[in-house]
Amino acid sequence: YMGVSSLQQVQAGLVDGGLPASTPVAMIENASLPQQRECRSNLGAMCEDATGFRLKSPAILVIGEVAAQAVTQLLSRSA
């Protein structure tokens, strides 16, 4: 779990470290609960998108190509 309030620091650190702004990001609020919500974005826009989505803690931040895949795609690979 990550603090939603630290998204800007996470974003800046990853971009400063060389990760492209186009890197896929998934922000998952209340993961595994009935009220789960998911916001998909990219590293460059994740803070703005999280604000527009009104993302709240607790949330998990998934960064990388796996964040671009739909849950159904991931489940079908494990079958």
PDB file of C-alpha atoms in Angstrom:
ATOM      1  CA  TYR A   1       0.000   0.000   0.000  1.00  0.00           C
ATOM      2  CA  MET A   2       1.166   3.486  -0.719  1.00  0.00           C
ATOM      3  CA  GLY A   3       0.207   6.888   0.499  1.00  0.00           C
ATOM      4  CA  VAL A   4      -1.830   8.680  -2.104  1.00  0.00           C
ATOM      5  CA  SER A   5      -0.371  11.877  -0.689  1.00  0.00           C
ATOM      6  CA  SER A   6       3.118  10.817  -1.866  1.00  0.00           C
ATOM      7  CA  LEU A   7       2.234  10.366  -5.554  1.00  0.00           C
ATOM      8  CA  GLN A   8       4.128  13.500  -6.622  1.00  0.00           C
ATOM      9  CA  GLN A   9       7.317  12.320  -4.903  1.00  0.00           C
ATOM     10  CA  VAL A  10       6.997   8.854  -6.431  1.00  0.00           C
ATOM     11  CA  GLN A  11       6.396  10.340  -9.878  1.00  0.00           C
ATOM     12  CA  ALA A  12       9.329  12.763  -9.625  1.00  0.00           C
ATOM     13  CA  GLY A  13      11.709  10.093  -8.349  1.00  0.00           C
ATOM     14  CA  LEU A  14      10.873   7.658 -11.134  1.00  0.00           C
ATOM     15  CA  VAL A  15      11.054  10.273 -13.898  1.00  0.00           C
ATOM     16  CA  ASP A  16      14.311  11.646 -12.472  1.00  0.00           C
ATOM     17  CA  GLY A  17      15.594   8.068 -12.413  1.00  0.00           C
ATOM     18  CA  GLY A  18      14.969   7.715 -16.142  1.00  0.00           C
ATOM     19  CA  LEU A  19      11.597   5.998 -16.400  1.00  0.00           C
ATOM     20  CA  PRO A  20       9.685   7.361 -19.422  1.00  0.00           C
ATOM     21  CA  ALA A  21       6.592   9.482 -18.778  1.00  0.00           C
ATOM     22  CA  SER A  22       4.711   7.074 -21.058  1.00  0.00           C
ATOM     23  CA  THR A  23       5.201   4.171 -18.619  1.00  0.00           C
ATOM     24  CA  PRO A  24       1.798   2.625 -17.795  1.00  0.00           C
ATOM     25  CA  VAL A  25       0.463   3.062 -14.259  1.00  0.00           C
ATOM     26  CA  ALA A  26      -2.492   1.486 -12.465  1.00  0.00           C
ATOM     27  CA  MET A  27      -3.715   2.979  -9.191  1.00  0.00           C
ATOM     28  CA  ILE A  28      -5.983   0.558  -7.365  1.00  0.00           C
ATOM     29  CA  GLU A  29      -8.023   1.840  -4.444  1.00  0.00           C
ATOM     30  CA  ASN A  30      -9.390  -0.666  -1.895  1.00  0.00           C
ATOM     31  CA  ALA A  31      -7.861  -3.609  -3.768  1.00  0.00           C
ATOM     32  CA  SER A  32      -9.731  -6.914  -3.392  1.00  0.00           C
ATOM     33  CA  LEU A  33     -12.697  -5.277  -1.654  1.00  0.00           C
ATOM     34  CA  PRO A  34     -16.196  -4.887  -3.120  1.00  0.00           C
ATOM     35  CA  GLN A  35     -15.617  -1.120  -3.364  1.00  0.00           C
ATOM     36  CA  GLN A  36     -12.386  -1.528  -5.370  1.00  0.00           C
ATOM     37  CA  ARG A  37     -11.780   1.216  -7.929  1.00  0.00           C
ATOM     38  CA  GLU A  38      -9.045   1.385 -10.537  1.00  0.00           C
ATOM     39  CA  CYS A  39      -7.530   4.338 -12.363  1.00  0.00           C
ATOM     40  CA  ARG A  40      -5.236   3.620 -15.324  1.00  0.00           C
ATOM     41  CA  SER A  41      -2.826   6.278 -16.502  1.00  0.00           C
ATOM     42  CA  ASN A  42       0.826   6.800 -17.340  1.00  0.00           C
ATOM     43  CA  LEU A  43       3.673   8.085 -15.234  1.00  0.00           C
ATOM     44  CA  GLY A  44       3.531  11.579 -16.717  1.00  0.00           C
ATOM     45  CA  ALA A  45      -0.180  12.074 -16.044  1.00  0.00           C
ATOM     46  CA  MET A  46      -0.746   9.953 -12.948  1.00  0.00           C
ATOM     47  CA  CYS A  47      -0.969  12.817 -10.423  1.00  0.00           C
ATOM     48  CA  GLU A  48      -3.458  14.776 -12.504  1.00  0.00           C
ATOM     49  CA  ASP A  49      -5.484  11.648 -13.262  1.00  0.00           C
ATOM     50  CA  ALA A  50      -5.500  10.548  -9.610  1.00  0.00           C
ATOM     51  CA  THR A  51      -6.811  13.976  -8.615  1.00  0.00           C
ATOM     52  CA  GLY A  52      -9.552  13.870 -11.248  1.00  0.00           C
ATOM     53  CA  PHE A  53     -10.437  10.325 -10.192  1.00  0.00           C
ATOM     54  CA  ARG A  54     -10.454  11.420  -6.525  1.00  0.00           C
ATOM     55  CA  LEU A  55      -8.189   8.526  -5.603  1.00  0.00           C
ATOM     56  CA  LYS A  56      -8.116   7.831  -1.864  1.00  0.00           C
ATOM     57  CA  SER A  57      -6.014   5.655   0.432  1.00  0.00           C
ATOM     58  CA  PRO A  58      -5.525   2.801   0.773  1.00  0.00           C
ATOM     59  CA  ALA A  59      -4.297   2.355  -2.769  1.00  0.00           C
ATOM     60  CA  ILE A  60      -1.743   0.218  -4.553  1.00  0.00           C
ATOM     61  CA  LEU A  61       0.404   1.725  -7.281  1.00  0.00           C
ATOM     62  CA  VAL A  62       1.447  -0.641 -10.086  1.00  0.00           C
ATOM     63  CA  ILE A  63       4.046   0.743 -12.491  1.00  0.00           C
ATOM     64  CA  GLY A  64       5.245  -0.829 -15.735  1.00  0.00           C
ATOM     65  CA  GLU A  65       3.896  -2.765 -18.692  1.00  0.00           C
ATOM     66  CA  VAL A  66       1.891  -5.082 -16.448  1.00  0.00           C
ATOM     67  CA  ALA A  67      -0.240  -2.047 -15.498  1.00  0.00           C
ATOM     68  CA  ALA A  68      -1.397  -1.793 -19.124  1.00  0.00           C
ATOM     69  CA  GLN A  69      -2.907  -5.274 -19.111  1.00  0.00           C
ATOM     70  CA  ALA A  70      -6.514  -5.940 -18.214  1.00  0.00           C
ATOM     71  CA  VAL A  71      -7.201  -8.199 -15.259  1.00  0.00           C
ATOM     72  CA  THR A  72      -8.938 -10.649 -17.600  1.00  0.00           C
ATOM     73  CA  GLN A  73      -5.749 -10.936 -19.676  1.00  0.00           C
ATOM     74  CA  LEU A  74      -3.702 -11.688 -16.568  1.00  0.00           C
ATOM     75  CA  LEU A  75      -6.192 -14.299 -15.354  1.00  0.00           C
ATOM     76  CA  SER A  76      -6.347 -16.062 -18.724  1.00  0.00           C
ATOM     77  CA  ARG A  77      -2.573 -16.501 -18.717  1.00  0.00           C
ATOM     78  CA  SER A  78      -2.632 -18.308 -15.376  1.00  0.00           C
ATOM     79  CA  ALA A  79      -5.303 -20.799 -16.474  1.00  0.00           C
TER      80      ALA A  79
END
